[in-house]
Every structure is written in C-alpha cells, then in structure tokens.
CSV table of C-alpha atoms in Angstrom, one decimal:
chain,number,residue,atom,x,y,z
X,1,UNK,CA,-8.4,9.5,7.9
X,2,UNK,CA,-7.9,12.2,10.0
X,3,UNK,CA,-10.2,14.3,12.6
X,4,UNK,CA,-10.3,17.1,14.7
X,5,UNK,CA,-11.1,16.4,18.1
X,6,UNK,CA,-14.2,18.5,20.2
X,7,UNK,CA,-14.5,18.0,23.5
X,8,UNK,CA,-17.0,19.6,25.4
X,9,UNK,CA,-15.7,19.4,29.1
X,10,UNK,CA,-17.5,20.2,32.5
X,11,UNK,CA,-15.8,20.4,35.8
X,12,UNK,CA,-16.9,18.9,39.0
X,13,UNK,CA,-17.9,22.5,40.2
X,14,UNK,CA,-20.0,23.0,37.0
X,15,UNK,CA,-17.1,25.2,35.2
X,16,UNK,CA,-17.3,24.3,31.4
X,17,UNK,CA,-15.7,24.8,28.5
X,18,UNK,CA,-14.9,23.3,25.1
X,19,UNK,CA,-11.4,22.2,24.0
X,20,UNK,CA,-10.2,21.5,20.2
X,21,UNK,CA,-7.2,19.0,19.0
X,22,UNK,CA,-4.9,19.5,16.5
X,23,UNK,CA,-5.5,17.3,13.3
X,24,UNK,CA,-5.2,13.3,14.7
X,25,UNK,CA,-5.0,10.1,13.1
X,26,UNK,CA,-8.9,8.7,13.5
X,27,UNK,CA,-7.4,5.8,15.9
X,28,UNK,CA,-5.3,8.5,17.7
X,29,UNK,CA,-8.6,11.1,18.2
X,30,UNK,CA,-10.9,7.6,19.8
X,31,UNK,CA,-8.2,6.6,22.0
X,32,UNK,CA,-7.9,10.3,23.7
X,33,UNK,CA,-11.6,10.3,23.8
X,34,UNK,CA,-12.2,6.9,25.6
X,35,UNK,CA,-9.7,8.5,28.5
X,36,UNK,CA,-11.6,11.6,28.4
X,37,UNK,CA,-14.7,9.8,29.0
X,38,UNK,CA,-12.7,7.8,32.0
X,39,UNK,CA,-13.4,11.1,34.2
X,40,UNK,CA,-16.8,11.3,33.8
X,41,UNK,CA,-16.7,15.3,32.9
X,42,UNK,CA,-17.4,15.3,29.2
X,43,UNK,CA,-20.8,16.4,28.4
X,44,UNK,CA,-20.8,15.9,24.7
X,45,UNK,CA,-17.2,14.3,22.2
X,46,UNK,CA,-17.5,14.8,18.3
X,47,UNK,CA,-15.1,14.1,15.7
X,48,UNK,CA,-14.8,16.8,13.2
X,49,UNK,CA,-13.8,15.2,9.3
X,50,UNK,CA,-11.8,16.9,7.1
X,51,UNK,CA,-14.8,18.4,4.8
X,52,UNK,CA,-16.4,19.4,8.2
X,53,UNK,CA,-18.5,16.4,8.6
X,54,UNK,CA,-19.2,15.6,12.5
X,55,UNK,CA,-19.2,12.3,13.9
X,56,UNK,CA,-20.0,11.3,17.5
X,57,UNK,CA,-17.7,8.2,18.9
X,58,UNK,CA,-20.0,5.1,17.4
X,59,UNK,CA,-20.7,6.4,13.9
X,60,UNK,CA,-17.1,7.1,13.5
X,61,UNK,CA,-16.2,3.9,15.0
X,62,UNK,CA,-18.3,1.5,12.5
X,63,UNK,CA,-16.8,3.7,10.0
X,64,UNK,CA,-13.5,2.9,11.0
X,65,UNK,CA,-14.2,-0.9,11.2
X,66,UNK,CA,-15.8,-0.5,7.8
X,67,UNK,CA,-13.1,0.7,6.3
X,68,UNK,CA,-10.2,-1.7,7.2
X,69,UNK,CA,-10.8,-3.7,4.4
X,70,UNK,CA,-10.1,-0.7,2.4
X,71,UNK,CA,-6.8,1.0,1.7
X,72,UNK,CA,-6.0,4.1,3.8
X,73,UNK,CA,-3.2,6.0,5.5
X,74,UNK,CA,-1.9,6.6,1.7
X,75,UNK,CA,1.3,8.5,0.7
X,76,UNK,CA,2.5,8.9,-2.4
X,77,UNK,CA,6.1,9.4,-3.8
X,78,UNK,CA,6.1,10.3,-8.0
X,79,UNK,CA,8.9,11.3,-9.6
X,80,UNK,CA,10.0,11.9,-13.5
X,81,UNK,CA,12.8,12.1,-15.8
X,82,UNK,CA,12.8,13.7,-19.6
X,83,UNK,CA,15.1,12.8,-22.7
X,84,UNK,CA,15.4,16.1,-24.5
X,85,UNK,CA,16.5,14.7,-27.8
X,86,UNK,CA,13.9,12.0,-28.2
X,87,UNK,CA,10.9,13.8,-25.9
X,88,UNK,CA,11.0,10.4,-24.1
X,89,UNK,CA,9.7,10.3,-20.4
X,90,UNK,CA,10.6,7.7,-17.2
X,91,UNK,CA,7.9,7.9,-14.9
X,92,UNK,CA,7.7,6.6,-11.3
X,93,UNK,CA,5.8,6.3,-8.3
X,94,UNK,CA,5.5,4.9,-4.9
X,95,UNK,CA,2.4,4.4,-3.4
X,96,UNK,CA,2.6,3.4,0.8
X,97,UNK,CA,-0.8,2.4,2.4
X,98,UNK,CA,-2.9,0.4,4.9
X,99,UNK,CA,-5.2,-2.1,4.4
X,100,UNK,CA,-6.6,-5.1,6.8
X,101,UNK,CA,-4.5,-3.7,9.3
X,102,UNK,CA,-1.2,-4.6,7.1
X,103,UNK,CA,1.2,-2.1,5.4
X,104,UNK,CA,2.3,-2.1,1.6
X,105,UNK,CA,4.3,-0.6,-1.0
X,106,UNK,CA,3.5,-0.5,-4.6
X,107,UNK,CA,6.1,0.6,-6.8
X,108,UNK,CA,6.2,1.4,-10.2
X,109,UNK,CA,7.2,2.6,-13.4
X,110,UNK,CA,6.6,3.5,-17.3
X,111,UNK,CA,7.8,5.5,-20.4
X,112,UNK,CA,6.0,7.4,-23.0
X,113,UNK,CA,7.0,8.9,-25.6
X,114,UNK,CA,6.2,12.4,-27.3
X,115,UNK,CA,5.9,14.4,-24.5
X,116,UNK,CA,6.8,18.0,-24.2
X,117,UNK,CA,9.1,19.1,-21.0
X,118,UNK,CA,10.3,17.7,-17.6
X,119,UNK,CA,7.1,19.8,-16.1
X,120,UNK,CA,5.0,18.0,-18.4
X,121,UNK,CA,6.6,14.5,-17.4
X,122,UNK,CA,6.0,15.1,-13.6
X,123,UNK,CA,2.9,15.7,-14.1
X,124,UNK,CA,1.8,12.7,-16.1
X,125,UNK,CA,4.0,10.6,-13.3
X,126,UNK,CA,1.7,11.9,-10.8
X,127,UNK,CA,-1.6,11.3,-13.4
X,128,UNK,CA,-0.6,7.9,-13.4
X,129,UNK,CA,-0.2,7.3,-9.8
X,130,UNK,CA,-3.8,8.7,-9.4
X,131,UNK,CA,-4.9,6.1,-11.6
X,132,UNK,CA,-3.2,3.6,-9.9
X,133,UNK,CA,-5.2,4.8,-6.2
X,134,UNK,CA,-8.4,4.5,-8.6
X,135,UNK,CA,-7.5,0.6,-9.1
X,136,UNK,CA,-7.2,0.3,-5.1
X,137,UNK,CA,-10.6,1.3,-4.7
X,138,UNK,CA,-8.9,4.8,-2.9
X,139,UNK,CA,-12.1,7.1,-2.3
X,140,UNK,CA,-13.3,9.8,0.2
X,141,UNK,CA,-10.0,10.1,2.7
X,142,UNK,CA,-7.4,12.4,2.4
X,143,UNK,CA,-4.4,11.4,0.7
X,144,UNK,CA,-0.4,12.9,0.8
X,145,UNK,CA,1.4,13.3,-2.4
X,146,UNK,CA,5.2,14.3,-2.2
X,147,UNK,CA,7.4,15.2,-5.3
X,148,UNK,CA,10.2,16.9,-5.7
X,149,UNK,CA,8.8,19.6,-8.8
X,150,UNK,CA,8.5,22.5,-7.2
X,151,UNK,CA,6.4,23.6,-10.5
X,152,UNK,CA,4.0,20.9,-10.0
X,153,UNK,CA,3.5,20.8,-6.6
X,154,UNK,CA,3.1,24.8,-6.1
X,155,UNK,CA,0.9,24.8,-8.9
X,156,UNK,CA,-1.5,22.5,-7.6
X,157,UNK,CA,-1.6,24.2,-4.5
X,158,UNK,CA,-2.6,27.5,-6.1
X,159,UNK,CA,0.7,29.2,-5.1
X,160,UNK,CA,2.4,29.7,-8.7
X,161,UNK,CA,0.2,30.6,-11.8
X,162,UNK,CA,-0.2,28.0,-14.3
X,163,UNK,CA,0.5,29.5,-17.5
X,164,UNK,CA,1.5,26.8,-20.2
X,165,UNK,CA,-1.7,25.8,-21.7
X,166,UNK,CA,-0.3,21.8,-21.5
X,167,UNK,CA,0.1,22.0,-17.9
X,168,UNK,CA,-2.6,23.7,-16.7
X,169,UNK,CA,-5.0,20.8,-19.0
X,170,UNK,CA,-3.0,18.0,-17.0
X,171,UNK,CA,-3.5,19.9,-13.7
X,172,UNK,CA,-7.5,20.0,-14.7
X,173,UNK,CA,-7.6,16.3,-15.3
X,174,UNK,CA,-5.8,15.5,-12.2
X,175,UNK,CA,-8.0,18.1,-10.2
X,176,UNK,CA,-11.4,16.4,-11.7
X,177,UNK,CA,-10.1,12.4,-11.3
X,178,UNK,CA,-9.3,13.4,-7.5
X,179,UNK,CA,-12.7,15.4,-7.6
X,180,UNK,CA,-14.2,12.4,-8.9
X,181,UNK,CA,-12.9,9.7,-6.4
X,182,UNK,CA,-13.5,12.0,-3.8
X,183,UNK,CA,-9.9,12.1,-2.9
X,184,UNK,CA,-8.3,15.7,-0.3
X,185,UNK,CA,-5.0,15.9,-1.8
X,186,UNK,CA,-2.2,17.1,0.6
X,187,UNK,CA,0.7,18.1,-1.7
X,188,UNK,CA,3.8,18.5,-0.2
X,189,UNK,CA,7.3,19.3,-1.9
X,190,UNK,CA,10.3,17.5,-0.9
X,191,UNK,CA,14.1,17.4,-1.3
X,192,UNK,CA,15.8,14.9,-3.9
X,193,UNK,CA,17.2,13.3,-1.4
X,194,UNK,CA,13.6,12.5,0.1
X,195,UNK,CA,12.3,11.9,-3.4
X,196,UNK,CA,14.7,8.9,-4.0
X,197,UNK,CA,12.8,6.1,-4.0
X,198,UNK,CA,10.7,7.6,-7.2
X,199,UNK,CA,13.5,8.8,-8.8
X,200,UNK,CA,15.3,6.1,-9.0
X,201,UNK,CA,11.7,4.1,-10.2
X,202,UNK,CA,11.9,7.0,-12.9
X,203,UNK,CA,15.6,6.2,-13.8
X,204,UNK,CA,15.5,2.7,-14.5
X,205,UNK,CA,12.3,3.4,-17.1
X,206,UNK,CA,14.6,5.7,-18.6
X,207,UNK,CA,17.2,2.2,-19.1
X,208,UNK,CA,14.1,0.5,-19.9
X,209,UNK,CA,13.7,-1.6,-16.8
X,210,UNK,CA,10.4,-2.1,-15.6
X,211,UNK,CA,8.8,-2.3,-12.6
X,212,UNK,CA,5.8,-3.3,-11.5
X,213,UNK,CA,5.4,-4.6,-7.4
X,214,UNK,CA,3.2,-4.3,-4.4
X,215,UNK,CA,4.7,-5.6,-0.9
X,216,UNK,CA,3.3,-6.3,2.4
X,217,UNK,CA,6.1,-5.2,5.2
C-alpha cells in the first residue's frame, strides 16, 4: 500500500506551513512521521490513500498490522505466446508478493486452444493472473502489472483505442474483476528483456511443460 504523506508543520516562532511527500511505501510514510514528531513542531500528520482516503498515524497503523497476514506489495510479470497454425496459446505469469512479513513467487503457466491472435493471448495471460490474485485473497491495495504488449498495456491505460470487438470484451472483464476485488491497477510496459521470466513461463506451455509453483525467498 502506498500513501501520500501531509504534514502540517509549525516553527518554534509560530511560522507554519504544510508540506506533501511523494507517493511512499506505507512503512516508509510512518517511519518519516515518527521523526517528524521527534521535533515536537507538527501540529497535525495524515496519510493520504490512493483513492483519497485520509488516515491519521493509529488508524493507518492497525491497518497495517491487520494486513500482514494478507498478501501485499504485489507485482505482476504475464507474458504470452501464439501458434498461428493451430490458434494455440502458452500463457505465463509471475506473481511477486508479501505476506507475514515473508516474500514469494508464484509462477505459472497454461495453454488453450482456439484463440484468435497474440493480442488476444496476452490478454487472457494477464486474465488469468488476475484470477490467480483473486485465490490469494488480493483486495483493496494497489497492484503493478508489467508486460511486454505494448497493445495491451496502452490499452488498458486508455492511451490506444480499442477497436477489435474481442479485445475490448477481455479488457471489460479484466476492468470489472479488478473493479470487483477492489484492486488500483498500475500498468506498466517493459522491454523483453525485463519480461523474461514470463516469457519463458509462456514458452515452455507452448512445449507443453507445466508449471505450477509458489516460493518463499
């Protein structure tokens, strides 16, 4: 989870003003405010959420406790390849979170069959990753999704038109799942070379090796 720091301030000759932080990491924003209160010149601290929700320092701080047990921090790597002789497609994903203060990896893979274009495949690689956020109980946070389809990625963010009445239907479903589980998706589009972790998940499903594994590093 991530907040925006406000910090009302007042100097030992009275002289106030209010200062605002960049987008922090939750445990990043309470640490800067515990020094700030070390001076004994703040008059007020809230923590500004990412749907413009404001917390003051113990409501944010049960929250946070509350929500160890519960995966957070989550990035998300999806990938997809596309047989254009059979309309096969090898999907893969890699999904990096938190949870009770450890780090894991799931990584995965699948084909199916019948499916219309490489576009089409990406998106149903990063459908399926989704789903697999909605089996870790992933809700209300903000979550980063990198791929490497320019087309998927740009469309989702609003930035190309969706024209192809297939696409834009998966976009929709993805749009009303995340909707649904609450979910801020930050898309960002990445190299191949950055991507390679889920493409090679998407190769070997392509071979028909699966994949299937979470791991605590």
């Amino acid at each position: 989870m991530y907040v925006t720091l406000k910090i009302a301030y007042v100097s030992p000759k009275g002289m106030q003003t209010t200062f605002h932080s960049e987008e922090l990491e939750v445990e990043v924003a309470l640490a800067i405010a515990n020094d700030f209160e070390q001076w004994n010149r703040t008059k007020s601290i809230e923590f500004i959420d990412y749907k413009g929700n404001h917390w003051n320092k113990k409501e944010l701080k049960t929250y946070t406790e509350e929500m160890v047990s519960e995966p957070s921090h989550v990035t998300v790597y999806f990938d997809a390849g596309f047989d254009l002789k059979t309309n096969k497609a090898g999907l893969g994903f890699a999904i990096y979170y938190t949870q009770n203060h450890q780090s894991y990896r799931i990584r995965k893979n699948s084909t199916v069959p019948e499916l219309t274009s490489n576009n089409e495949a990406e998106y149903v690689a990063l459908f399926e990753a989704i789903k697999q956020l909605e089996e870790l109980h992933v809700h209300h946070q903000q979550v980063t999704f990198k791929g490497d389809s320019k087309v998927v990625i740009n469309q989702l963010l609003g930035e190309w038109p969706c024209m192809e009445e297939t696409l834009n239907n998966w976009a929709d479903r993805i749009e009303r799942k995340l909707e649904m589980m609450g979910v801020d998706a930050q898309y960002q589009d990445i190299a191949r070379k950055d991507n390679r972790e889920a493409h090679q998940l998407a190769t070997k499903a392509m071979e028909n090796v699966e994949i299937d594994s979470c791991k605590k590093f």
